CSV table of C-alpha atoms in Angstrom, one decimal:
chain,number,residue,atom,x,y,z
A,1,UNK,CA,29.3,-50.3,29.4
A,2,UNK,CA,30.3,-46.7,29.0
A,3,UNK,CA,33.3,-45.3,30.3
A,4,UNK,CA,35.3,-41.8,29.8
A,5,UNK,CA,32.5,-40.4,28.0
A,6,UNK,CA,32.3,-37.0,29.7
A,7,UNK,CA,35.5,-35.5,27.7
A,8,UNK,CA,36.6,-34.9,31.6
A,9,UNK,CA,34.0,-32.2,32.0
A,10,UNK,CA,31.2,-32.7,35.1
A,11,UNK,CA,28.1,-30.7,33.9
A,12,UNK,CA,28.3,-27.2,34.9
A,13,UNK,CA,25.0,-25.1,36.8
A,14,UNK,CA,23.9,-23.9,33.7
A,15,UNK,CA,24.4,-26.3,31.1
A,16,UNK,CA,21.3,-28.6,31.5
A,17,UNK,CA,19.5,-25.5,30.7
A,18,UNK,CA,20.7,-24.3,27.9
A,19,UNK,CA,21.0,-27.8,26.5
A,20,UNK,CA,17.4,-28.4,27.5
A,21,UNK,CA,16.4,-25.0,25.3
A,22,UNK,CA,18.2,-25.9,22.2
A,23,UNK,CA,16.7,-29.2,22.2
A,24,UNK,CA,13.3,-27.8,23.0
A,25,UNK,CA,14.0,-25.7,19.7
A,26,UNK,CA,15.6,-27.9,17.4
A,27,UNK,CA,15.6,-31.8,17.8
A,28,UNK,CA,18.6,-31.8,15.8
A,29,UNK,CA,20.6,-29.0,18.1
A,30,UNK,CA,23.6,-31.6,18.2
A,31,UNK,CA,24.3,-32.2,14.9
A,32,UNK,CA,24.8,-28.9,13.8
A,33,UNK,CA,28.0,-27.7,12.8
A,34,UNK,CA,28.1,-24.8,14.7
A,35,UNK,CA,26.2,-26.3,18.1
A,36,UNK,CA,28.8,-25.3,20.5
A,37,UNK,CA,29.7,-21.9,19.3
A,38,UNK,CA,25.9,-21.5,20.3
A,39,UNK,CA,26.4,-22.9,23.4
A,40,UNK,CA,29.3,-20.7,23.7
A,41,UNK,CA,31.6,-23.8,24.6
A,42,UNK,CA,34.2,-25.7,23.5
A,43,UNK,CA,34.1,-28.7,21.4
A,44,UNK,CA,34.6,-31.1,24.1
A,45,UNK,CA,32.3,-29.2,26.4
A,46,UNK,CA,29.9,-29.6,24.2
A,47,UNK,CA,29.9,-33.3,23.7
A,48,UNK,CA,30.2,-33.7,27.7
A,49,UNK,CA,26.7,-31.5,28.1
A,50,UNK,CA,25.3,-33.8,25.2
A,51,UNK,CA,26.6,-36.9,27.4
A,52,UNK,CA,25.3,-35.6,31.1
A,53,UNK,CA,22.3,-35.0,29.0
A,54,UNK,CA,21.5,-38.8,28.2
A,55,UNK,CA,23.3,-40.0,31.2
A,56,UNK,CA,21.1,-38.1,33.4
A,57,UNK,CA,18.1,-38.9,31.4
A,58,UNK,CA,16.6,-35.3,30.6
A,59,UNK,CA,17.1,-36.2,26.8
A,60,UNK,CA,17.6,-39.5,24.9
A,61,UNK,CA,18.6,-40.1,21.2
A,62,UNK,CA,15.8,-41.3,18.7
A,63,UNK,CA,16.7,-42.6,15.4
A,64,UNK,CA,14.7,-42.8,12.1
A,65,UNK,CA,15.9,-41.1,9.1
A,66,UNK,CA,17.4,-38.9,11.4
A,67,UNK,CA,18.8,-38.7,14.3
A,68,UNK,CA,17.1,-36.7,16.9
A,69,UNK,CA,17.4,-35.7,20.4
A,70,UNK,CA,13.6,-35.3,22.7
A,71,UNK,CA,13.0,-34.8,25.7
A,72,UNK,CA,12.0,-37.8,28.0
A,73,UNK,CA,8.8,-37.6,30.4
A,74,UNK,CA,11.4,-36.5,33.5
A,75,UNK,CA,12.9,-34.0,30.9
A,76,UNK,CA,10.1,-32.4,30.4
A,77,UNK,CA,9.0,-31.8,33.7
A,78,UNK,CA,12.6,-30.7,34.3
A,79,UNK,CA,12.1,-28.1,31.6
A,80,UNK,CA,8.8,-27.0,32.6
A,81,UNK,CA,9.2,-26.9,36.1
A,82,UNK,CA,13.3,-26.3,37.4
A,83,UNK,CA,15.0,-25.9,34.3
A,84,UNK,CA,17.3,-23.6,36.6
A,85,UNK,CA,18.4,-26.7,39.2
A,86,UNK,CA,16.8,-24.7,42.4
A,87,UNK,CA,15.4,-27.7,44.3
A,88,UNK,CA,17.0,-30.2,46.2
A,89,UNK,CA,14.3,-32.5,44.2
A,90,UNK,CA,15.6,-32.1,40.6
A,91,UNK,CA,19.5,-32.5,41.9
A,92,UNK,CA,18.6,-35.9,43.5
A,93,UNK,CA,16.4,-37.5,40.9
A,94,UNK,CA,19.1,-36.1,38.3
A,95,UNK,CA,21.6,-37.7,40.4
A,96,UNK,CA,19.7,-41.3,41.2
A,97,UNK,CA,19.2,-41.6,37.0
A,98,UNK,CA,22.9,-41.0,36.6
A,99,UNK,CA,23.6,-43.7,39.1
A,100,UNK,CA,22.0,-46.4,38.2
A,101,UNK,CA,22.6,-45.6,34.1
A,102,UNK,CA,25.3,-48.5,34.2
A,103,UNK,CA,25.4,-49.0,30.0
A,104,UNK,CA,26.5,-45.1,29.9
A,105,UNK,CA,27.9,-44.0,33.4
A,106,UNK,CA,29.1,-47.6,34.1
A,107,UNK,CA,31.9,-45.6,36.5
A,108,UNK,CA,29.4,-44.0,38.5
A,109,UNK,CA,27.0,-46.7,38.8
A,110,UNK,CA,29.7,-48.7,40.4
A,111,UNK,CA,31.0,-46.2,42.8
A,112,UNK,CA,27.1,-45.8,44.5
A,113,UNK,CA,26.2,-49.2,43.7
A,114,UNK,CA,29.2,-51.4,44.0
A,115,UNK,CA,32.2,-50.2,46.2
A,116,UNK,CA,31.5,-51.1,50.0
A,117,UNK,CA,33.7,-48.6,51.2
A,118,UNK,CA,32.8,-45.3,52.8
A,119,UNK,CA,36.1,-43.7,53.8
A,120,UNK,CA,39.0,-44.0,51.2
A,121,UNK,CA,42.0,-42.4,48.7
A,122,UNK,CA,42.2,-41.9,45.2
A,123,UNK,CA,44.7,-44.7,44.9
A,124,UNK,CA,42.6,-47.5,46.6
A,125,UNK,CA,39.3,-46.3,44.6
A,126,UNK,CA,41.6,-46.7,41.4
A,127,UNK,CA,42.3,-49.9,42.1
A,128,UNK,CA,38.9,-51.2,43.2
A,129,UNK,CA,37.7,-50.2,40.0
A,130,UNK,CA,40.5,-51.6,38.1
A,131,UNK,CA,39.7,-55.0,39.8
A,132,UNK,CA,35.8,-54.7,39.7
A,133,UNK,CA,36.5,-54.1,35.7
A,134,UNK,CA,38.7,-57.0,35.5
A,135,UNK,CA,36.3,-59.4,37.3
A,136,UNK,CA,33.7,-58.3,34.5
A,137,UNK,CA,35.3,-58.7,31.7
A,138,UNK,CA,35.9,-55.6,30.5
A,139,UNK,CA,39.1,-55.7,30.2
A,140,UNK,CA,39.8,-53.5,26.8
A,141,UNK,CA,39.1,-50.2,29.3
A,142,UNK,CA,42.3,-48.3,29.8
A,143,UNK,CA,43.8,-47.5,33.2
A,144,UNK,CA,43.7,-43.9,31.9
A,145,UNK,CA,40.4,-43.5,31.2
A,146,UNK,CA,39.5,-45.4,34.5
A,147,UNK,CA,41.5,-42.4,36.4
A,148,UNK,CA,39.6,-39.7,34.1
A,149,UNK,CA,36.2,-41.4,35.3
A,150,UNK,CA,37.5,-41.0,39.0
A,151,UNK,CA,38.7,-37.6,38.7
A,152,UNK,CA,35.5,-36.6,37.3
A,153,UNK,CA,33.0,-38.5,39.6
A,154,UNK,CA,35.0,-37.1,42.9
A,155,UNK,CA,35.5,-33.2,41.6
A,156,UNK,CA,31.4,-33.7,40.7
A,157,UNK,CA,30.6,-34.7,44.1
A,158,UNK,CA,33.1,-33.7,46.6
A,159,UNK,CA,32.3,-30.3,48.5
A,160,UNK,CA,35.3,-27.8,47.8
A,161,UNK,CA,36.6,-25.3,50.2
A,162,UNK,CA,35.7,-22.1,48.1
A,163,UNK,CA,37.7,-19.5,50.5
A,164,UNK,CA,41.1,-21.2,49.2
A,165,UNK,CA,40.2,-21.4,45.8
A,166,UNK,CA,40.6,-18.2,43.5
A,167,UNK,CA,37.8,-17.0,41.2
A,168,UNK,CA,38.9,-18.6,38.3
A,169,UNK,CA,39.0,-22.0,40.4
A,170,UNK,CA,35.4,-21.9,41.3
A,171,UNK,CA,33.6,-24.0,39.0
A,172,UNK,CA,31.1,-26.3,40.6
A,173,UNK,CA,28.8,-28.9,39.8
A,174,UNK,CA,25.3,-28.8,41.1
A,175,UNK,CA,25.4,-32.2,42.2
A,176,UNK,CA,27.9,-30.7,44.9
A,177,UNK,CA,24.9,-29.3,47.0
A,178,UNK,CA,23.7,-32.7,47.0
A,179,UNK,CA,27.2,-33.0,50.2
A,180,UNK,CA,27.2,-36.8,49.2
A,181,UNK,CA,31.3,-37.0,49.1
A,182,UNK,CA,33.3,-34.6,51.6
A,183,UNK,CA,37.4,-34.4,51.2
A,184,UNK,CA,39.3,-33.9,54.1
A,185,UNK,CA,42.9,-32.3,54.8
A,186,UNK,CA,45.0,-35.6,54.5
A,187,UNK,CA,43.8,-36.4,50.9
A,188,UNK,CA,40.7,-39.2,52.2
A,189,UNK,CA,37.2,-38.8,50.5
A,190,UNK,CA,34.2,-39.8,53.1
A,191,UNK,CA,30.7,-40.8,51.2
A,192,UNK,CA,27.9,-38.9,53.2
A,193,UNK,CA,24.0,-39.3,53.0
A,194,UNK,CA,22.2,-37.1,51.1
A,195,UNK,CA,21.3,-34.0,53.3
A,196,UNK,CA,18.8,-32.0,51.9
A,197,UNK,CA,15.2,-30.7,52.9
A,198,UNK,CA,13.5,-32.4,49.9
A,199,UNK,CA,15.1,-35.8,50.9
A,200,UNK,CA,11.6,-37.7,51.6
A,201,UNK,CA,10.8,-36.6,48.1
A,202,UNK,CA,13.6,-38.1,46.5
A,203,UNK,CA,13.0,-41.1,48.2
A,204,UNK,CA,9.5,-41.6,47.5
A,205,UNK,CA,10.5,-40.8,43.5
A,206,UNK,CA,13.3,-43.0,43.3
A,207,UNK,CA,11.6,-46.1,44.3
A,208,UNK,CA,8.5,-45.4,42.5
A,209,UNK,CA,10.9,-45.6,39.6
A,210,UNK,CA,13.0,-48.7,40.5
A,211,UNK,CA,9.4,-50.3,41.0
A,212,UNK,CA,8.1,-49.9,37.3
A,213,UNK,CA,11.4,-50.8,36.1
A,214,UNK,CA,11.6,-54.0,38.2
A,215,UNK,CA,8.1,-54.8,38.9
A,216,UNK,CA,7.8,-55.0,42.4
A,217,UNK,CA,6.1,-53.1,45.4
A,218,UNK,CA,6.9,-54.5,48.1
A,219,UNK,CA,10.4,-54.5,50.0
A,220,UNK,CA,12.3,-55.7,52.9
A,221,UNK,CA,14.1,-53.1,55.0
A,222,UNK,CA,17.5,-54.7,54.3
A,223,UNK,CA,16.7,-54.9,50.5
A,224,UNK,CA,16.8,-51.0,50.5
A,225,UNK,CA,19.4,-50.8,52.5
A,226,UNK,CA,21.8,-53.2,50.2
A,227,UNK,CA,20.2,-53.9,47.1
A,228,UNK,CA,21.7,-52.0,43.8
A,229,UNK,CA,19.7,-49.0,42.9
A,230,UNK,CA,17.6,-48.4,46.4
A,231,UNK,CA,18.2,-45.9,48.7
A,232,UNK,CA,21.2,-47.5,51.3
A,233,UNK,CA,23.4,-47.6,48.4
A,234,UNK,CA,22.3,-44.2,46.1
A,235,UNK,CA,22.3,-42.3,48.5
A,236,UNK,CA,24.4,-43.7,51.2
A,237,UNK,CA,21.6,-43.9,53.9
A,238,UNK,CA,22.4,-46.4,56.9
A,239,UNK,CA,19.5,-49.2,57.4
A,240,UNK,CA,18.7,-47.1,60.9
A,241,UNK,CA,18.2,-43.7,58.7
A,242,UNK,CA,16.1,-45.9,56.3
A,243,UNK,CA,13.6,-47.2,58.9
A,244,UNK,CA,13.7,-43.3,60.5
A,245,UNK,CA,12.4,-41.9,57.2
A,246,UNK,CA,10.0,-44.9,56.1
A,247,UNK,CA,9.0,-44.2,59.6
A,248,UNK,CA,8.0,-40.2,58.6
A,249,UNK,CA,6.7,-41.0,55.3
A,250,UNK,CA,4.1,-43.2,56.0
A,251,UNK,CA,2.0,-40.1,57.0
A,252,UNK,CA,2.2,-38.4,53.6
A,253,UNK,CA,3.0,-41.0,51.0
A,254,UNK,CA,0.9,-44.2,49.6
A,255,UNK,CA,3.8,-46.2,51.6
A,256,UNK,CA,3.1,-48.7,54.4
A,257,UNK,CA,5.7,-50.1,56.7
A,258,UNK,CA,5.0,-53.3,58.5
A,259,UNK,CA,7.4,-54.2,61.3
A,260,UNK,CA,7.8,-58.3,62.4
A,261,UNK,CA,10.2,-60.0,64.5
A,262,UNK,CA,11.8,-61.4,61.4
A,263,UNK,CA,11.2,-58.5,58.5
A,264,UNK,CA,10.4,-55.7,58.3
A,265,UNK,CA,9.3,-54.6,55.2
A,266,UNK,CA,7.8,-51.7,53.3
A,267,UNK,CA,4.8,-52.0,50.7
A,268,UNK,CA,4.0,-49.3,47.6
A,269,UNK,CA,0.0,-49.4,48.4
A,270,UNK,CA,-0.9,-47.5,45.3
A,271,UNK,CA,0.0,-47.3,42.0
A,272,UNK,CA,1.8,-44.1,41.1
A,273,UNK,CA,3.8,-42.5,38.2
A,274,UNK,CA,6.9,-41.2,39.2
A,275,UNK,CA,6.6,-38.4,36.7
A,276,UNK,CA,2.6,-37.5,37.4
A,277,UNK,CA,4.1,-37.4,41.1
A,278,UNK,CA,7.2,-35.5,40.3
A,279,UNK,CA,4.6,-32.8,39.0
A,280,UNK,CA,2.2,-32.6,41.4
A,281,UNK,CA,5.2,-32.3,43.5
A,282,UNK,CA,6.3,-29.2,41.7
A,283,UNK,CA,3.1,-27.5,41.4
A,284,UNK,CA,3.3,-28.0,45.5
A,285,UNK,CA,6.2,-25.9,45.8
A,286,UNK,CA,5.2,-23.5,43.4
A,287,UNK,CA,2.3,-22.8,45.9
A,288,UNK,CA,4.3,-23.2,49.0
A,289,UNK,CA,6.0,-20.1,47.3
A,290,UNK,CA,3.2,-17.8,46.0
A,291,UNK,CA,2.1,-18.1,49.7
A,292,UNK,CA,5.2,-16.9,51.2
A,293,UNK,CA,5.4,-13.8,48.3
């Protein structure tokens, strides 16, 4: 389980990036004495880019004789494609691999995947992860580091009211825009679904990946709704917005929804990479936008 590893730092718009372009150009970017001068960051900025890096799942570590840092297959197409963050598509498949990366963002995987609750205080989220770490056994996790992990998770996601915030204050995460966590005036956080024009997209990606990784193509309406990892619970959609969309997609995506008086379920009818769809998806709105210059 990985907890507090973010040195209290939520990625920043430009920092997948430039990590992304040092990587491309040395595998070994990291390790180098003088990596965040380079980056023109701090120390601890530094190893929290390096973190949302992994967590998010644009890079991962490979050891040998050294220890390196490549690109993975989403990475890639990250770099090649929105290296920049401009489409609702690369914010919510960054966000769904942070999610559900319990060994490294155990905090965040539980907060989407885990706590029930969609209206609630810092105080009672505190203490539902407190208990939820108890119950697990991971007891050696420090009440402090809990409430960095909660700080960090709500100033990533929560929209911030940037006409009472001074210049200086204005530092936001471009998971933000995703308008999955609002805050209101008397201190209560709400969780919101995912609002954005690419949302079918997302979708469609998402459980192309959960299929590989679980082996499985065909699911009930309440599974996605409930189960860890699928879309009620990443990106707080209602089982009524689930059928709504599975309901639109049918038209454009190899997805088939079969509706009974006892189940109703939906059924992956062809086998598709997530990352050779995530391309052709990219090369799509490259188009879409040559044809509009």
């Amino acid at each position: 389980m990985g907890f507090g590893q973010h040195q209290s730092f939520y990625f920043r718009p430009s920092w997948i990036n430039k990590g992304l372009t040092h990587v491309n150009q040395n595998s070994r970017f990291f390790y180098e004495k003088n990596h965040f001068e380079v980056l023109g960051l701090g120390k601890n900025m530094a190893k929290s880019l390096r973190h949302w890096l992994i967590a998010t799942n644009v890079i991962e570590e490979q050891k040998g004789k050294q220890t390196v840092h490549a690109f993975t297959d989403f990475g890639n197409v990250v770099f090649r494609y929105d290296r920049h963050l401009q489409h609702g598509l690369t914010l919510g498949m960054l966000h769904y691999n942070l999610v559900t990366n319990k060994d490294i963002a155990t905090t965040w995987y539980w907060f989407f995947n885990e706590y029930r609750e969609s209206v609630f205080d810092r105080e009672r989220l505190m203490r539902s992860l407190e208990k939820w770490v108890e119950v697990n056994g991971l007891k050696s996790v420090s009440e402090n580091t809990l409430k960095r992990d909660i700080d960090c998770l709500l100033n990533m996601y929560s929209l911030k009211d940037y006409k009472q915030l001074t210049p200086e204050d204005v530092i936001s995460c471009p998971l933000e825009n995703l308008e999955m966590v609002s805050k209101s005036v008397n201190n209560y956080y709400t969780k919101s679904f995912a609002d954005v024009e690419e949302i079918r997209d997302i979708l469609f990606m998402s459980l192309l990946i959960y299929s590989k990784k679980h082996g499985q193509t065909e699911f009930a309406v309440e599974e996605l709704a409930e189960a860890p990892e699928l879309w009620g619970k990443v990106f707080n959609l209602s089982r009524s917005a689930i059928v709504e969309y599975v309901t639109q997609m049918t038209e454009d995506y190899p997805l088939r929804f079969i509706r009974t008086n006892k189940l109703d379920t939906v059924l992956l009818t062809k086998e598709v990479s997530s990352i050779s769809a995530l391309e052709e998806r990219y090369k799509q709105y490259s188009k879409e936008v040559s044809s509009y210059a």
